[in-house]
Coordinates of C-alpha atoms (C1' of nucleotides) in Angstrom, one line a residue:
Chain A
M1 CA -38.7 10.4 -180.7
A2 CA -39.1 12.4 -178.4
R3 CA -37.4 10.8 -175.1
L4 CA -35.0 9.0 -177.8
Q5 CA -33.0 12.4 -177.5
P6 CA -29.9 12.9 -175.9
V7 CA -29.9 15.3 -173.7
R8 CA -29.3 19.3 -175.1
G9 CA -25.8 20.2 -175.4
T10 CA -24.7 16.0 -175.5
H11 CA -23.6 13.3 -178.4
D12 CA -23.2 10.7 -178.9
I13 CA -19.2 10.0 -180.3
L14 CA -19.4 7.5 -182.9
G15 CA -18.1 6.4 -186.8
D16 CA -15.8 9.1 -188.1
K17 CA -15.9 11.7 -184.9
A18 CA -15.3 8.5 -183.1
I19 CA -12.2 8.3 -185.2
R20 CA -10.5 12.0 -185.1
F21 CA -11.6 12.0 -181.4
R22 CA -8.9 8.9 -180.9
T23 CA -6.4 9.7 -182.9
I24 CA -6.3 13.1 -181.6
Y25 CA -5.7 11.8 -178.3
E26 CA -3.2 8.8 -179.1
I27 CA -1.2 12.1 -180.7
F28 CA -1.7 14.0 -177.8
K29 CA -0.3 11.5 -175.4
Q30 CA 2.6 10.7 -177.4
V31 CA 3.6 14.9 -177.8
A32 CA 3.3 14.8 -174.0
E33 CA 4.9 11.7 -172.7
R34 CA 7.7 13.0 -175.0
Y35 CA 8.1 16.2 -172.3
C36 CA 8.0 13.4 -169.3
H37 CA 4.0 14.6 -168.3
E38 CA 2.5 11.6 -166.0
E39 CA -1.3 10.3 -166.9
I40 CA -3.6 11.3 -164.0
D41 CA -7.0 10.6 -164.1
T42 CA -8.9 12.3 -161.1
P43 CA -12.8 11.8 -160.9
I44 CA -15.2 13.5 -163.3
F45 CA -17.4 14.9 -160.3
E46 CA -15.8 16.8 -157.1
F47 CA -17.5 18.5 -153.9
T48 CA -18.5 21.9 -155.0
E49 CA -16.7 23.5 -152.5
T50 CA -13.8 22.7 -154.9
F51 CA -15.1 24.5 -157.7
K52 CA -16.5 26.9 -156.0
R53 CA -13.6 28.7 -154.0
T54 CA -10.9 28.2 -156.9
L55 CA -13.4 29.7 -159.7
G56 CA -14.3 32.5 -157.0
D57 CA -18.6 32.8 -155.8
T58 CA -19.0 35.3 -159.2
S59 CA -17.4 34.0 -161.9
D60 CA -19.8 32.3 -164.7
V61 CA -19.0 29.4 -164.7
V62 CA -20.0 29.4 -161.1
T63 CA -23.0 31.1 -160.9
K64 CA -24.9 29.7 -163.8
E65 CA -22.9 26.7 -165.9
M66 CA -22.2 24.3 -163.1
Y67 CA -24.1 20.6 -163.3
T68 CA -24.4 20.6 -158.8
F69 CA -26.8 18.1 -157.6
E70 CA -27.0 16.4 -153.6
D71 CA -25.9 13.1 -153.5
R72 CA -27.8 10.3 -151.6
G73 CA -25.2 10.9 -148.8
G74 CA -26.6 14.7 -148.5
E75 CA -22.9 16.0 -150.2
Q76 CA -23.0 18.6 -152.6
V77 CA -21.3 17.6 -156.0
T78 CA -20.6 19.2 -158.8
L79 CA -19.5 17.5 -162.5
R80 CA -16.4 19.0 -163.7
P81 CA -16.3 22.2 -165.6
E82 CA -12.8 22.6 -165.6
Y83 CA -9.5 20.2 -164.9
T84 CA -7.0 22.5 -163.0
A85 CA -8.9 22.3 -160.0
G86 CA -9.3 18.5 -159.4
I87 CA -6.2 18.5 -160.3
A88 CA -4.4 21.0 -157.9
R89 CA -7.1 19.2 -155.3
A90 CA -5.7 15.4 -156.5
F91 CA -2.0 17.4 -156.2
M92 CA -2.3 18.0 -152.4
S93 CA -4.6 15.0 -151.8
N94 CA -2.1 13.0 -152.1
G95 CA 0.8 14.6 -151.1
L96 CA 2.7 15.1 -153.9
Q97 CA 4.8 18.3 -152.6
Q98 CA 6.7 15.9 -151.8
S99 CA 7.4 14.8 -155.5
S100 CA 7.2 18.3 -156.8
P101 CA 7.8 19.1 -159.5
C102 CA 5.1 17.3 -161.0
K103 CA 3.9 17.3 -164.7
F104 CA 0.7 15.3 -165.4
Y105 CA -1.4 15.0 -168.6
S106 CA -5.3 14.1 -168.4
Y107 CA -8.0 13.7 -171.0
G108 CA -11.8 13.3 -170.4
P109 CA -15.4 14.7 -170.2
I110 CA -16.0 18.0 -169.3
F111 CA -19.5 19.8 -168.0
R112 CA -21.3 23.1 -168.4
Y113 CA -24.5 23.9 -168.5
E114 CA -24.4 26.5 -171.6
R115 CA -26.5 27.4 -174.2
P116 CA -24.8 24.7 -177.0
Q117 CA -24.2 26.5 -180.2
K118 CA -21.2 26.0 -182.6
G119 CA -18.3 24.4 -180.7
R120 CA -19.7 24.5 -177.6
M121 CA -21.4 21.5 -175.6
R122 CA -22.7 20.7 -172.5
Q123 CA -20.3 17.9 -172.3
F124 CA -17.4 18.3 -173.7
H125 CA -13.8 16.7 -173.9
Q126 CA -10.9 18.4 -172.7
M127 CA -7.0 17.3 -173.1
D128 CA -5.1 19.7 -170.1
V129 CA -1.5 19.5 -169.2
E130 CA -0.3 20.8 -165.8
I131 CA 3.3 21.6 -164.2
I132 CA 2.9 22.0 -161.0
G133 CA 5.8 23.6 -158.5
V134 CA 7.8 25.3 -161.1
P135 CA 7.5 28.7 -160.3
E136 CA 10.4 29.5 -163.3
P137 CA 9.9 30.7 -166.7
Q138 CA 11.2 27.2 -168.3
A139 CA 7.9 25.6 -167.4
D140 CA 5.5 28.3 -169.1
I141 CA 8.1 28.1 -171.8
E142 CA 8.1 23.7 -171.7
V143 CA 4.0 24.1 -171.5
L144 CA 3.8 26.5 -174.8
A145 CA 6.2 24.4 -176.1
L146 CA 4.0 21.1 -175.9
A147 CA 1.0 22.6 -176.8
S148 CA 2.7 24.4 -180.2
D149 CA 3.7 20.4 -181.2
L150 CA 0.9 19.0 -180.7
L151 CA -1.0 21.2 -182.7
N152 CA 1.7 20.8 -185.2
A153 CA 1.4 17.2 -185.4
L154 CA -2.1 17.7 -185.6
G155 CA -0.9 19.1 -189.1
I156 CA -3.1 22.5 -188.1
G157 CA -0.6 24.4 -186.7
A158 CA -0.6 26.4 -190.1
H159 CA -4.2 27.8 -188.9
I160 CA -3.3 28.8 -185.5
T161 CA -2.2 32.0 -184.0
L162 CA -0.6 32.0 -180.4
E163 CA -1.6 34.6 -178.7
L164 CA 0.3 35.9 -175.7
N165 CA -0.3 38.2 -172.5
S166 CA 1.7 38.2 -168.7
L167 CA -0.9 39.2 -166.4
G168 CA 2.2 40.3 -164.1
D169 CA 2.6 39.1 -160.6
P170 CA 0.0 40.3 -157.7
E171 CA 1.7 43.7 -157.4
S172 CA 1.8 44.3 -161.0
R173 CA -1.9 42.6 -161.8
V174 CA -3.3 44.8 -158.6
A175 CA -2.0 48.4 -159.3
Y176 CA -3.0 47.6 -163.3
R177 CA -6.9 46.3 -161.8
D178 CA -7.1 49.7 -160.0
A179 CA -5.5 51.8 -163.3
L180 CA -8.5 50.6 -165.4
V181 CA -11.2 50.5 -162.9
N182 CA -10.0 54.2 -162.1
Y183 CA -10.5 54.0 -165.8
F184 CA -13.3 52.9 -167.0
A185 CA -15.2 54.5 -164.3
G186 CA -14.4 57.7 -166.0
H187 CA -16.3 56.9 -169.0
K188 CA -19.3 54.5 -167.4
S189 CA -21.9 56.7 -169.2
K190 CA -20.1 55.1 -172.7
L191 CA -19.9 52.1 -171.3
S192 CA -22.1 49.1 -172.9
E193 CA -24.6 47.1 -170.3
D194 CA -22.3 44.6 -170.1
S195 CA -19.4 46.1 -169.0
L196 CA -20.6 48.1 -166.6
K197 CA -21.4 45.0 -164.9
R198 CA -17.7 43.5 -166.0
L199 CA -16.4 46.8 -164.1
E200 CA -18.0 45.3 -160.6
K201 CA -17.2 41.8 -160.7
N202 CA -14.6 41.4 -163.9
P203 CA -12.7 44.3 -165.1
L204 CA -10.4 43.0 -167.2
R205 CA -12.7 41.8 -169.2
I206 CA -14.0 45.2 -170.4
L207 CA -10.8 44.2 -172.5
D208 CA -11.9 41.9 -174.6
S209 CA -15.2 43.5 -175.2
K210 CA -16.9 43.0 -178.6
D211 CA -19.0 45.7 -177.9
E212 CA -18.1 49.1 -180.5
G213 CA -18.5 51.8 -177.9
D214 CA -16.2 49.3 -175.8
R215 CA -14.0 49.0 -178.3
L216 CA -12.8 52.6 -178.4
L217 CA -12.5 53.1 -174.6
V218 CA -10.5 50.3 -174.4
E219 CA -8.1 51.9 -177.3
N220 CA -6.9 54.4 -175.1
A221 CA -7.3 52.2 -171.8
P222 CA -4.6 52.2 -169.8
R223 CA -1.6 49.2 -170.9
I224 CA -0.7 46.7 -168.7
G225 CA 2.8 46.5 -170.0
D226 CA 3.4 49.9 -168.3
Y227 CA 2.7 48.6 -164.5
Y228 CA 5.1 45.7 -165.0
N229 CA 7.8 45.8 -162.2
D230 CA 10.8 44.6 -162.7
S231 CA 10.6 41.1 -161.5
T232 CA 7.4 40.6 -164.3
K233 CA 9.5 42.4 -166.9
K234 CA 12.0 40.2 -166.7
F235 CA 9.9 37.2 -166.0
F236 CA 7.8 37.6 -169.5
A237 CA 10.9 38.5 -171.0
D238 CA 12.6 35.1 -170.1
V239 CA 9.3 33.4 -171.2
I240 CA 9.4 35.3 -174.8
G241 CA 13.1 34.5 -175.3
G242 CA 12.6 31.2 -174.6
I243 CA 10.0 30.3 -177.5
E244 CA 11.3 32.7 -179.7
D245 CA 14.7 30.2 -179.2
I246 CA 12.4 27.5 -180.0
G247 CA 11.1 29.3 -183.1
I248 CA 6.8 29.4 -182.0
K249 CA 5.6 32.2 -183.2
Y250 CA 3.0 34.6 -181.1
K251 CA 1.6 37.6 -181.3
I252 CA 1.3 40.3 -178.4
N253 CA -2.1 40.6 -177.1
D254 CA -2.1 42.7 -173.8
R255 CA -5.9 42.3 -174.2
L256 CA -6.0 38.7 -173.6
V257 CA -7.0 38.8 -170.0
R258 CA -7.8 35.9 -166.9
G259 CA -10.5 36.9 -164.6
L260 CA -9.8 34.9 -161.8
D261 CA -7.4 36.0 -159.3
Y262 CA -5.1 33.4 -158.4
Y263 CA -4.0 33.8 -162.5
C264 CA -0.6 35.6 -162.9
H265 CA 2.1 36.3 -165.3
T266 CA 2.0 33.8 -168.1
A267 CA -1.7 33.9 -170.5
F268 CA -2.4 32.5 -173.9
E269 CA -4.8 31.3 -176.0
F270 CA -4.1 29.3 -179.3
T271 CA -7.0 30.6 -181.8
T272 CA -8.1 30.0 -184.9
D273 CA -10.3 31.8 -187.7
Q274 CA -12.1 28.6 -188.9
L275 CA -14.4 28.2 -186.3
G276 CA -16.6 30.8 -186.2
A277 CA -17.7 32.6 -182.5
Q278 CA -15.7 29.9 -180.7
G279 CA -12.2 30.3 -182.4
T280 CA -10.2 29.7 -178.9
V281 CA -9.0 25.9 -179.5
L282 CA -6.4 26.1 -176.7
A283 CA -5.5 28.0 -173.7
G284 CA -4.3 28.0 -170.0
G285 CA -1.7 30.4 -167.8
R286 CA -0.5 30.5 -164.7
Y287 CA -1.8 30.1 -161.7
D288 CA 0.7 30.5 -158.6
G289 CA -2.2 31.3 -156.2
L290 CA -4.4 29.0 -156.8
M291 CA -3.0 26.2 -154.5
E292 CA -3.2 28.8 -151.7
M293 CA -6.8 29.8 -152.1
M294 CA -7.4 26.0 -151.8
G295 CA -5.9 26.1 -148.4
G296 CA -2.8 24.3 -149.0
P297 CA 1.0 25.8 -149.8
Q298 CA 2.1 28.1 -152.1
T299 CA 2.7 26.1 -154.6
A300 CA 3.5 27.2 -158.4
G301 CA 1.3 25.5 -161.5
I302 CA 1.0 26.7 -165.1
G303 CA -1.1 25.0 -167.8
W304 CA -3.2 24.3 -170.7
A305 CA -6.3 22.4 -172.1
A306 CA -7.3 22.0 -175.3
G307 CA -11.0 21.2 -176.6
M308 CA -11.5 18.0 -178.6
E309 CA -14.2 19.0 -180.3
R310 CA -12.7 22.2 -181.9
L311 CA -9.7 20.6 -182.3
A312 CA -11.7 16.8 -184.3
E313 CA -13.6 19.7 -186.4
L314 CA -9.8 21.7 -187.7
I315 CA -8.0 18.5 -188.4
S316 CA -7.4 17.1 -191.6
E317 CA -8.6 14.2 -193.4
D318 CA -4.9 12.6 -193.8
I319 CA -3.8 12.3 -190.1
L320 CA -6.8 9.5 -189.8
K321 CA -5.6 6.4 -189.4
N322 CA -7.5 4.2 -192.0
P323 CA -9.1 2.0 -189.9
Q324 CA -7.7 -1.6 -190.4
R325 CA -9.3 -4.2 -192.7
P326 CA -10.4 -7.8 -191.9
V327 CA -11.1 -10.8 -192.7
V328 CA -14.3 -11.8 -192.8
I329 CA -15.5 -15.7 -192.5
T330 CA -18.0 -16.7 -194.8
P331 CA -19.8 -20.2 -193.6
V332 CA -21.9 -22.2 -196.1
G333 CA -24.1 -24.5 -195.2
E334 CA -25.1 -25.5 -191.5
A335 CA -22.8 -28.0 -191.5
A336 CA -20.0 -25.3 -191.6
Q337 CA -21.2 -22.8 -188.9
A338 CA -19.6 -23.9 -186.2
P339 CA -16.6 -24.9 -187.7
A340 CA -16.3 -21.2 -189.3
M341 CA -16.5 -19.5 -185.5
K342 CA -13.8 -21.7 -184.0
M343 CA -12.2 -21.0 -187.5
A344 CA -12.8 -17.2 -186.6
H345 CA -11.6 -17.5 -183.2
D346 CA -8.1 -19.2 -184.1
L347 CA -7.2 -16.4 -186.7
R348 CA -8.5 -14.0 -184.0
A349 CA -5.5 -15.3 -181.6
D350 CA -3.0 -15.2 -184.4
G351 CA -4.0 -11.4 -183.7
I352 CA -6.2 -11.2 -187.6
I353 CA -8.8 -8.6 -187.6
V354 CA -12.0 -11.2 -188.6
D355 CA -15.6 -11.0 -188.6
M356 CA -18.4 -13.0 -189.2
A357 CA -20.6 -12.8 -192.4
Y358 CA -23.7 -14.0 -190.0
R359 CA -27.3 -14.8 -192.7
G360 CA -28.2 -15.0 -196.4
N361 CA -27.3 -17.2 -198.8
V362 CA -23.5 -17.2 -200.3
G363 CA -24.0 -13.6 -202.2
K364 CA -25.3 -12.2 -199.0
R365 CA -22.7 -12.8 -197.1
M366 CA -20.2 -11.7 -200.0
K367 CA -21.9 -8.5 -200.5
R368 CA -21.2 -8.2 -196.4
A369 CA -17.8 -9.0 -196.8
N370 CA -17.6 -6.2 -199.3
K371 CA -19.4 -3.3 -197.2
Q372 CA -17.0 -4.7 -194.2
N373 CA -14.6 -3.2 -196.8
A374 CA -12.6 -6.6 -196.2
V375 CA -9.2 -8.0 -197.7
Y376 CA -10.1 -11.6 -198.1
A377 CA -13.3 -13.7 -197.5
V378 CA -12.9 -17.0 -196.5
L379 CA -15.9 -19.5 -197.5
L380 CA -16.0 -22.3 -195.5
G381 CA -18.4 -25.2 -196.8
D382 CA -18.7 -29.1 -197.0
E383 CA -17.1 -29.4 -199.7
E384 CA -14.0 -27.6 -198.3
L385 CA -14.9 -28.9 -194.7
S386 CA -14.8 -33.0 -195.7
R387 CA -10.7 -32.0 -197.7
G388 CA -9.5 -29.4 -194.7
V389 CA -8.9 -26.9 -196.6
A390 CA -10.7 -23.2 -196.9
M391 CA -11.7 -20.6 -200.2
V392 CA -10.0 -17.2 -199.7
K393 CA -11.1 -14.7 -202.2
N394 CA -9.2 -11.7 -202.3
L395 CA -11.6 -9.1 -203.1
D396 CA -9.4 -6.3 -204.4
Q397 CA -8.3 -8.5 -207.1
G398 CA -11.4 -10.9 -207.5
T399 CA -9.5 -14.0 -207.3
Q400 CA -8.9 -17.2 -205.1
K401 CA -7.1 -20.0 -204.0
E402 CA -7.9 -23.3 -201.8
I403 CA -5.5 -23.2 -198.9
E404 CA -4.9 -25.3 -196.4
L405 CA -6.5 -24.9 -193.0
A406 CA -3.1 -25.6 -191.0
E407 CA -1.6 -22.5 -193.6
L408 CA -4.7 -20.6 -193.2
S409 CA -3.3 -17.7 -190.6
A410 CA 0.1 -17.6 -192.2
Y411 CA -1.6 -17.1 -195.5
L412 CA -3.6 -14.1 -195.0
K413 CA -1.0 -13.0 -192.7
G414 CA 1.7 -13.3 -194.9
T415 CA -0.4 -11.0 -197.6
N416 CA -2.2 -9.2 -195.4
Q417 CA 0.8 -6.1 -194.9
Chain B
rG1 C1' -29.8 33.9 -169.5
rC2 C1' -30.8 37.3 -174.4
rG3 C1' -31.6 37.7 -180.1
rG4 C1' -32.0 35.8 -185.3
rG5 C1' -32.5 31.1 -188.5
rU6 C1' -34.8 26.0 -189.1
rG7 C1' -36.9 21.5 -188.1
rU8 C1' -40.6 16.6 -194.3
rA9 C1' -37.9 9.1 -195.5
rG10 C1' -31.2 6.7 -191.9
rC11 C1' -28.8 11.1 -195.0
rU12 C1' -28.8 15.1 -198.3
rC13 C1' -33.2 18.1 -199.6
rA14 C1' -37.8 19.3 -202.9
rG15 C1' -42.9 20.4 -202.0
rU16 C1' -46.9 28.1 -199.9
rA17 C1' -52.5 32.2 -203.6
rG18 C1' -53.6 25.8 -197.9
rG19 C1' -57.2 21.1 -201.6
rU20 C1' -57.6 14.0 -202.9
rU21 C1' -52.7 8.8 -202.3
rA22 C1' -46.6 13.7 -199.5
rG23 C1' -41.7 13.7 -203.1
rA24 C1' -36.5 12.6 -205.4
rG25 C1' -31.5 11.7 -205.1
rC26 C1' -28.2 8.4 -201.7
rG27 C1' -28.5 4.6 -198.4
rC28 C1' -31.6 0.3 -197.5
rC29 C1' -34.3 -4.6 -198.1
rA30 C1' -35.7 -8.0 -202.0
rG31 C1' -35.7 -10.7 -206.8
rA32 C1' -32.5 -11.2 -211.6
rU33 C1' -27.5 -15.0 -209.4
rU34 C1' -31.0 -20.7 -203.6
rG35 C1' -21.8 -21.3 -203.8
rU36 C1' -19.4 -15.8 -205.0
rG37 C1' -19.0 -8.9 -203.3
rA38 C1' -17.9 -4.5 -205.5
rU39 C1' -21.2 -2.9 -211.2
rU40 C1' -25.9 -3.6 -214.3
rC41 C1' -31.1 -4.3 -214.3
rU42 C1' -36.2 -4.7 -211.5
rG43 C1' -38.9 -4.2 -208.2
rG44 C1' -40.1 -3.0 -202.2
rA45 C1' -40.6 -0.4 -197.6
rU46 C1' -39.7 4.0 -196.0
rG47 C1' -42.8 8.9 -192.4
rU48 C1' -47.3 10.0 -186.1
rC49 C1' -44.3 16.4 -192.1
rG50 C1' -40.5 17.8 -184.4
rC51 C1' -44.8 18.3 -180.7
rC52 C1' -49.1 20.2 -178.4
rG53 C1' -53.2 23.2 -179.3
rG54 C1' -56.1 27.3 -182.7
rU55 C1' -58.5 29.1 -187.3
rU56 C1' -60.4 26.6 -191.8
rC57 C1' -65.4 22.6 -194.5
rA58 C1' -60.1 21.3 -195.5
rA59 C1' -53.3 22.7 -192.5
rA60 C1' -46.8 19.8 -194.4
rU61 C1' -48.2 24.7 -195.8
rC62 C1' -52.0 30.2 -191.6
rC63 C1' -50.9 31.4 -185.8
rG64 C1' -49.7 30.1 -180.6
rG65 C1' -47.0 27.3 -177.4
rU66 C1' -43.0 24.3 -176.9
rC67 C1' -38.9 21.0 -177.6
rA68 C1' -35.0 20.5 -180.4
rC69 C1' -30.5 22.0 -183.8
rU70 C1' -28.0 26.0 -185.6
rC71 C1' -26.0 31.3 -186.0
rG72 C1' -24.3 35.1 -182.7
rC73 C1' -24.3 37.9 -177.8
rC74 C1' -22.8 36.5 -172.9
rC75 C1' -18.8 33.4 -171.3
rC76 C1' -15.6 29.9 -172.7
rA77 C1' -11.9 24.8 -174.6

RNA sequence: GCGGGUGUAGCUCAGUAGGUUAGAGCGCCAGAUUGUGAUUCUGGAUGUCGCCGGUUCAAAUCCGGUCACUCGCCCCA
């Protein structure tokens, strides 16, 4: 048994989970296309450099969470730990500056070597949305509207809050960062061990520390809003005004931050209190500095990613489509086997969902039909064959009726609705 | 990477002053009913008690290690 275990932090998606994933994806696709986003599917691995460059050498994701290996040609490659870097790379590789702005959506597996817990896997799945090449706040508004529409379409809007912040333009952000480092450096003795490290690597992160002592310090820490310059203020006001006009509820959280340098302006998280410690269900922000950092031309970008596993836990039963019920063909006797297979094939060609009752006596086969949640069982034996009919039993009503083989498809379709 | 909890049948779980053959419900299989399911009745199989080692006359039970799951921290969707 030991060796038949899935690798730690991975899971098989089947049954109810598969239905949930598919339902969510279909709704996502529908909503995204309504916003004129196009599908993009980038490779699940890239040169390690692509992620190192963009995420920075000090981030946790790069230093300890990446699945990196050398391929047979000696290249260092990494299973994608996030979407944005790969899509930005694709944007440049394909010369899409020419057709900018671009709006993308994508869905697939993401890999991070983390300690698994509820709502956190090593291979997990994200839906992703990006708008590239639009520096205007309209992109921020649209991307937030898309997120909000998606969560509402999934029926979980009521359990989720949008937390919103602006990290400002580079000038504002640098000014704030300096003020913050300055402030915390003056209180080093009261900072938690984790936050002392953050002070070096990622001072903004101290703001969302869960340590009690840190929180007291954070209370009196400088507020980012006080460091916005005029253009940042205007940009943020435009975003807020835009989502208010649309009727999206939000909460300003000036401690919501992003560690990486290429982030600017809008940062947001849609969170829930129903998933334990992993409350963020969808998160994103603006990354106008990213392309430059990757060696391309300065290009604006904004996007978000949503965690499939977390959403799948939240959505309620009633948005799940019931699987369509099949017709089950039950041959009786050796002579009926081949004609039954042929019948199944013909009915399927007509678009009817058909399964076979493979073995056993009639009782066994009926049992199987029932277990398959079939609408009808179609009995085909010597007697029926000789007369060119099939016995069609309605399993819900327990009634049955002989149908001419030529009429069978039409009969099943006609009453199937 | 750090700390806590848990690991017994396919599933949900009983089972500790260590003691003979390890249990229940659900599910599964078979029969009652060899041309009629879902109900009912009868019967059956569930298993290296996560794995390895130690203590003991004796370990599912106690101890150590290990693996997995789980909750939290870090980080993040």
